[in-house]
C-alpha positions as a Python dict, from the first residue, in 0.01 Angstrom:
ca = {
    (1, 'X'): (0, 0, 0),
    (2, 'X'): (338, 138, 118),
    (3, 'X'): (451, 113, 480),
    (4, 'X'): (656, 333, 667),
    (5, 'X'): (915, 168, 849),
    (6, 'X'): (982, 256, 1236),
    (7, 'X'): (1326, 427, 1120),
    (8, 'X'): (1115, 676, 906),
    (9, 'X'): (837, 698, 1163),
    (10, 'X'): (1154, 812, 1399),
    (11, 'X'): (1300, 1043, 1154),
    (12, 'X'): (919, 1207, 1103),
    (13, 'X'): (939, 1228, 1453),
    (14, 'X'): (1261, 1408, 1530),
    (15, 'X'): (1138, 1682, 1268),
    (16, 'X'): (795, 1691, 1468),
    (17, 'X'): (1033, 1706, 1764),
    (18, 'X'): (1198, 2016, 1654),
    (19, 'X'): (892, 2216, 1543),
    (20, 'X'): (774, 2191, 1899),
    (21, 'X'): (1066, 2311, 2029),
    (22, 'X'): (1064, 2579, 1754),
    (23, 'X'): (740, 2644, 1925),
    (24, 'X'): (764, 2624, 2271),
    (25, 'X'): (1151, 2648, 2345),
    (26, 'X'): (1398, 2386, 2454),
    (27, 'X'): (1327, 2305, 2860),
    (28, 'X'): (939, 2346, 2791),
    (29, 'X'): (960, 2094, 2507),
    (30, 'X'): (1210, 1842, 2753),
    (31, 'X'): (947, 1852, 3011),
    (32, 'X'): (648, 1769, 2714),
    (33, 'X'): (857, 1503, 2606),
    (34, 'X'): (925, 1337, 2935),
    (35, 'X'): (560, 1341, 3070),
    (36, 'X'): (410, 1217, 2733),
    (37, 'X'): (330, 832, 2692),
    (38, 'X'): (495, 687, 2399),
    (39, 'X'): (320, 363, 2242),
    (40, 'X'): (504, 135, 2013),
    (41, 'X'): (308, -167, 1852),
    (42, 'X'): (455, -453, 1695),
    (43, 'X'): (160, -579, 1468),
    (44, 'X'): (47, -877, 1280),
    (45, 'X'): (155, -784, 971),
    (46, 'X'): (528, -760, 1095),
    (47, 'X'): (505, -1107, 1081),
    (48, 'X'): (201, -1186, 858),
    (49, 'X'): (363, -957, 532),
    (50, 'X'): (759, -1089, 634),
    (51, 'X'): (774, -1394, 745),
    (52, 'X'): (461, -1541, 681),
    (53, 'X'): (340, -1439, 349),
    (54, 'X'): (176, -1660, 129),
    (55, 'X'): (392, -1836, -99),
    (56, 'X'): (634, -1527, -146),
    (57, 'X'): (827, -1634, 201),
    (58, 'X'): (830, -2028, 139),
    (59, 'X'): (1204, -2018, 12),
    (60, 'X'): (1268, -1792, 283),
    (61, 'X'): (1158, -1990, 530),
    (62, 'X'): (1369, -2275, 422),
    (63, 'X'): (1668, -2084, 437),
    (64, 'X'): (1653, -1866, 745),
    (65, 'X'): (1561, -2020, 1039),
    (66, 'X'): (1270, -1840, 1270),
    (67, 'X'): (1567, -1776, 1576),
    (68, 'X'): (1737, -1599, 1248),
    (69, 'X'): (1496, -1414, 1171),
    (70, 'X'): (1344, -1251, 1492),
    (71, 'X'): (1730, -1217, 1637),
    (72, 'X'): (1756, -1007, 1313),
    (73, 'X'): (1394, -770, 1429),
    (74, 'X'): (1465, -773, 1871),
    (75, 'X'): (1843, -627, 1732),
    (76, 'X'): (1699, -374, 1473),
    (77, 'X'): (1361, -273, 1744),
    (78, 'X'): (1632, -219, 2043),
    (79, 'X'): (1821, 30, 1845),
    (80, 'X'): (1504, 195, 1753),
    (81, 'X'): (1341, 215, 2078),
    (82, 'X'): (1689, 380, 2190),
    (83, 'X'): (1647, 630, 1925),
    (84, 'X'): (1347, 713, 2090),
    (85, 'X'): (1456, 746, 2413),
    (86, 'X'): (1779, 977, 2294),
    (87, 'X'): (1482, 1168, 2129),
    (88, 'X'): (1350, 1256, 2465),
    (89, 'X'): (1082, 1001, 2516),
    (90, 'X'): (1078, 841, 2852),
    (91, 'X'): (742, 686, 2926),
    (92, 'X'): (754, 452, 2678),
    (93, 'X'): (477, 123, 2610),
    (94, 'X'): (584, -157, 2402),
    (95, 'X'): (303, -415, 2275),
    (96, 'X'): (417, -707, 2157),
    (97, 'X'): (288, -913, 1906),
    (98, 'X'): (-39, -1089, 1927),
    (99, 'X'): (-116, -1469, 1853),
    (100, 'X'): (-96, -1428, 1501),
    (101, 'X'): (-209, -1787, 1431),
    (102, 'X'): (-535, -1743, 1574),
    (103, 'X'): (-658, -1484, 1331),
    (104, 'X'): (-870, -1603, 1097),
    (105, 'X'): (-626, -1557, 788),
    (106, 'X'): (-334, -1776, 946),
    (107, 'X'): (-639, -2071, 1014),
    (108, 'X'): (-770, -2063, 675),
    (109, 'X'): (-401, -2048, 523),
    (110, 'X'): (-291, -2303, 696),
    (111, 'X'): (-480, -2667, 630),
    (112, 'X'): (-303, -2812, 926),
    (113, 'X'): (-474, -2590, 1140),
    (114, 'X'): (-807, -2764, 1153),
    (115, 'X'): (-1026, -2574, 1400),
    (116, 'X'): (-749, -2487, 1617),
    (117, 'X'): (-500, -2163, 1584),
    (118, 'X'): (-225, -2211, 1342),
    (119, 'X'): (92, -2324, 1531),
    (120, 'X'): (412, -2193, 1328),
    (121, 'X'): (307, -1826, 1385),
    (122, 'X'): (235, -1853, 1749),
    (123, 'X'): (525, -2010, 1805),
    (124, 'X'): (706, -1744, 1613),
    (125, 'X'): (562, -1427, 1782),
    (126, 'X'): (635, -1613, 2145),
    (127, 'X'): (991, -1615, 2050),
    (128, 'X'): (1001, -1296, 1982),
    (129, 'X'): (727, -1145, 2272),
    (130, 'X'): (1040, -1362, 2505),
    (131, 'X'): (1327, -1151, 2358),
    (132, 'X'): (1169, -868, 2308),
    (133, 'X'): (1082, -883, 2728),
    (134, 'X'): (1429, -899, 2792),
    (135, 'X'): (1484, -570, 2555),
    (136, 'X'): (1249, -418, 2799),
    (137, 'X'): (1362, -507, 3103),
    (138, 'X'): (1755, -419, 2961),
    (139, 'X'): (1644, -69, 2858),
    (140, 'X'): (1493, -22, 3219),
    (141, 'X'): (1812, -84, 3403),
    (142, 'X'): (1979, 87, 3177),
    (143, 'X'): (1822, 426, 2981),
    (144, 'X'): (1810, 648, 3318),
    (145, 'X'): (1486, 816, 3375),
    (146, 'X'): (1303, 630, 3166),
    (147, 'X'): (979, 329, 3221),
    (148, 'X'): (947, 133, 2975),
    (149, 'X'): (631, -89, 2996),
    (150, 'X'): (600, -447, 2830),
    (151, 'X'): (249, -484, 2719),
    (152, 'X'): (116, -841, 2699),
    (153, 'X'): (-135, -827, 2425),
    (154, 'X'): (-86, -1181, 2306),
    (155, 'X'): (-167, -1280, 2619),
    (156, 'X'): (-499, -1071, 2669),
    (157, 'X'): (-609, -1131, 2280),
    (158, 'X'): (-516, -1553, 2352),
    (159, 'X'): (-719, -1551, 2649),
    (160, 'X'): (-1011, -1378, 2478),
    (161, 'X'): (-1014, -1621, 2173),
    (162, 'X'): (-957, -1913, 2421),
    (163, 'X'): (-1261, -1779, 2645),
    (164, 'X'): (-1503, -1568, 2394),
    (165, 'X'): (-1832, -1703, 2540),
    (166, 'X'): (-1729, -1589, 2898),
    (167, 'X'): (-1674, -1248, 2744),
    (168, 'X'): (-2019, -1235, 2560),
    (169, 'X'): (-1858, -1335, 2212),
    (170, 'X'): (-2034, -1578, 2022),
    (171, 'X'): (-1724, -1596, 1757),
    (172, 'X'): (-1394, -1648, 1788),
    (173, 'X'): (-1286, -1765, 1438),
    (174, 'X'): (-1508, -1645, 1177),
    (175, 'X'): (-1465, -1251, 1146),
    (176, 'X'): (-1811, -1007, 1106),
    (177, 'X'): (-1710, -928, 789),
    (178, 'X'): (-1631, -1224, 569),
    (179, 'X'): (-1649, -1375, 213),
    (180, 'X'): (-1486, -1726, 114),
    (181, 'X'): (-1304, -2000, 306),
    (182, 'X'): (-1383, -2243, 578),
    (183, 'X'): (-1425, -1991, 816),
    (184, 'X'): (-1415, -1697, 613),
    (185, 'X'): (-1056, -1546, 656),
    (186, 'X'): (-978, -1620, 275),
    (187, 'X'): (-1061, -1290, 97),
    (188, 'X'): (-1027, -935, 272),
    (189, 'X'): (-1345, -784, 350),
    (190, 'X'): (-1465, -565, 40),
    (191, 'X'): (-1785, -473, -119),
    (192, 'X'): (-1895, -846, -178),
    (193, 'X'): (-1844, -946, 149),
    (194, 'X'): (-2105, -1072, 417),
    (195, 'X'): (-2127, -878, 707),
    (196, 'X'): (-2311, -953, 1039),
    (197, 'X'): (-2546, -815, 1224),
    (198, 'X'): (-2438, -754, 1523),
    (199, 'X'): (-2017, -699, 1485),
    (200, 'X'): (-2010, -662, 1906),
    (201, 'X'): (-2083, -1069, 1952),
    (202, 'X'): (-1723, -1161, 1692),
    (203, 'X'): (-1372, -1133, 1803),
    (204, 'X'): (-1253, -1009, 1493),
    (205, 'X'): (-1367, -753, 1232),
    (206, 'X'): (-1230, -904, 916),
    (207, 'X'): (-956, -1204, 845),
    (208, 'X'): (-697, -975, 1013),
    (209, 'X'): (-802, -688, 1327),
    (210, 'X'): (-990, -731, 1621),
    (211, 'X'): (-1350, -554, 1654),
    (212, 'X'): (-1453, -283, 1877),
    (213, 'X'): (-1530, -495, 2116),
    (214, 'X'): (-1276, -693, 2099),
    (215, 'X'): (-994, -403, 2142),
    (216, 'X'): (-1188, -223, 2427),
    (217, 'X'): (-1127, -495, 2609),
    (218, 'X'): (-770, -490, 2512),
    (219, 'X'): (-728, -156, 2558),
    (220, 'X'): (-891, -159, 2947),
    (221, 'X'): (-665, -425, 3077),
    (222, 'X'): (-366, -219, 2967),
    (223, 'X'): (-512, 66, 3161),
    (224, 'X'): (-579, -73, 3449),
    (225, 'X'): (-435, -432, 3416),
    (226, 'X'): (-199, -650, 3687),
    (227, 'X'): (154, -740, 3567),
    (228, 'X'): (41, -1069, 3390),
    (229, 'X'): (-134, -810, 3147),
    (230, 'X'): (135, -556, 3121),
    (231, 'X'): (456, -473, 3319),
    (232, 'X'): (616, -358, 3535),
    (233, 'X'): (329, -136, 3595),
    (234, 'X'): (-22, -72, 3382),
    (235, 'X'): (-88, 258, 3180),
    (236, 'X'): (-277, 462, 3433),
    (237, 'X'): (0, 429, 3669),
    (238, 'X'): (239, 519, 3408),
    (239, 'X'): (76, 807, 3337),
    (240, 'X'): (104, 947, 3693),
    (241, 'X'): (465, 838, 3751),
    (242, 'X'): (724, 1070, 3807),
    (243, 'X'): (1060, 1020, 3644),
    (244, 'X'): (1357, 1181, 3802),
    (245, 'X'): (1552, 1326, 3529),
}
C-alpha cells in the first residue's frame, strides 16, 4: 500500500486548516487551533519498512550507519513538528517509537533473537526516542505558547512485554492471530491464519500491532500517567492547560 508521508499529512492539513477558517473566521479558528490536542506517532514501520526491511535494507545497512540514519529522521521530524506549530497547533503529543524488536516479526526475523526481543532494532529506536527527547524539550523552550509532550510508549509497551502475566496476559510473543514461524510472526495474519480464542489474554494482535488490550493500557497511562510515562505533564492535564498566547 502507499503511505503518506508527514510532509503531505501537513500539507492535507493546512488545506483542512483553511476550510475551517473559511468556516468559522480567522480568531475563532486561532482559538480552535490552540485548545486542540495534536498527536504525532512515530510507528514501527518507520523503522520496520526503512531501516529494517527484510533483505531490501541489508546493503543499506552496511553503508549508512544507524547514528546516520536517525540524525537524518530527528532533523527531517523537527522541521515538521515546526510546521505544525507555525500552522497553529500548540498542544502538541509526540510518541515515540516503541521496542520494535520485541514484536513478534523482528523475533522471528531475526535467528539471533532466540526467545528474547531482537536487539539491533531496540537499540535503534532508543537512539532515536533519546534525540527525539531533546527535540521536545528544544521546541518547549523555544516555540512560545506551545506544550509539547514526550510520550514514552516504548517504555509502557517494554514494561508490558517484560511483565505480561502481572497484567493478566498470558502472551507476550506469539500474536492472537498467527500462521507460520517459531512463534508465529512469519506471515501477516490473513484468511489462513489461526486465531485465538480469547485475543484479551495476547499482547499483540498479529506479527506487528498491539491488541485491544494491550493499547488500552497504553492509551490510560498517557492519560493519566507520571513523567516516567509521558512528559512534562500527562494528556488529561494537557488538555486543561492554558497557554498564554
Amino acid at each position: 500500500g502507499d503511505r503518506i508521508n508527514v510532509d503531505a499529512q501537513l500539507d492535507n492539513f493546512a488545506t483542512t486548516r483553511q476550510d475551517i477558517i473559511s468556516w468559522i473566521g480567522e480568531s475563532a479558528a486561532a482559538k480552535l487551533f490552540r485548545s486542540a490536542i495534536f498527536s504525532v506517532t512515530t510507528g514501527s514501520n518507520d523503522l520496520i519498512n526503512n531501516y529494517f526491511t527484510p533483505v531490501v535494507s541489508t546493503l543499506e545497512r552496511k553503508v549508512v550507519p544507524p547514528e546516520d540514519f536517525v540524525d537524518t529522521m530527528i532533523s527531517r521530524f523537527r522541521l515538521q513538528l515546526t510546521r505544525l506549530y507555525q500552522l497553529g497547533a500548540r498542544k502538541i503529543v509526540v510518541i515515540n517509537v516503541g521496542p520494535v524488536g520485541c514484536i513478534p516479526f523482528s523475533r522471528e526475523s531475526d535467528p539471533m533473537a532466540g526467545n528474547e526481543c531482537s536487539v539491533e532494532p531496540n537499540e535503534v529506536a532508543q537512539m532515536y526516542n533519546l534525540q527525539l527527547k531533546t527535540v521536545v524539550d528544544d521546541l518547549n523552550a523555544n516555540l512560545q505558547g506551545s506544550r509539547f509532550v514526550y510520550a514514552d510508549v516504548f517504555r509502557i509497551v517494554y514494561d508490558i512485554i517484560q511483565n505480561y502475566g502481572s497484567y493478566g496476559f498470558e502472551s507476550e510473543k506469539v500474536p492472537c492471530c498467527s500462521l507460520a514461524g517459531k512463534v508465529g510472526g512469519l506471515i501477516p495474519c490473513g484468511p489462513s491464519s489461526k486465531v485465538c480464542l480469547d485475543r484479551s489474554k495476547y499482547v499483540f494482535w498479529d506479527p506487528y500491532h498491539p491488541t485491544e488490550a494491550a493499547n488500552i493500557i497504553i492509551a490510560r497511562r498517557l492519560l493519566s500517567g507520571d513523567t516516567s510515562d509521558i512528559f512534562p505533564i500527562n494528556i488529561r492535564q494537557l488538555a486543561n492547560l492554558k497557554l498564554n498566547t
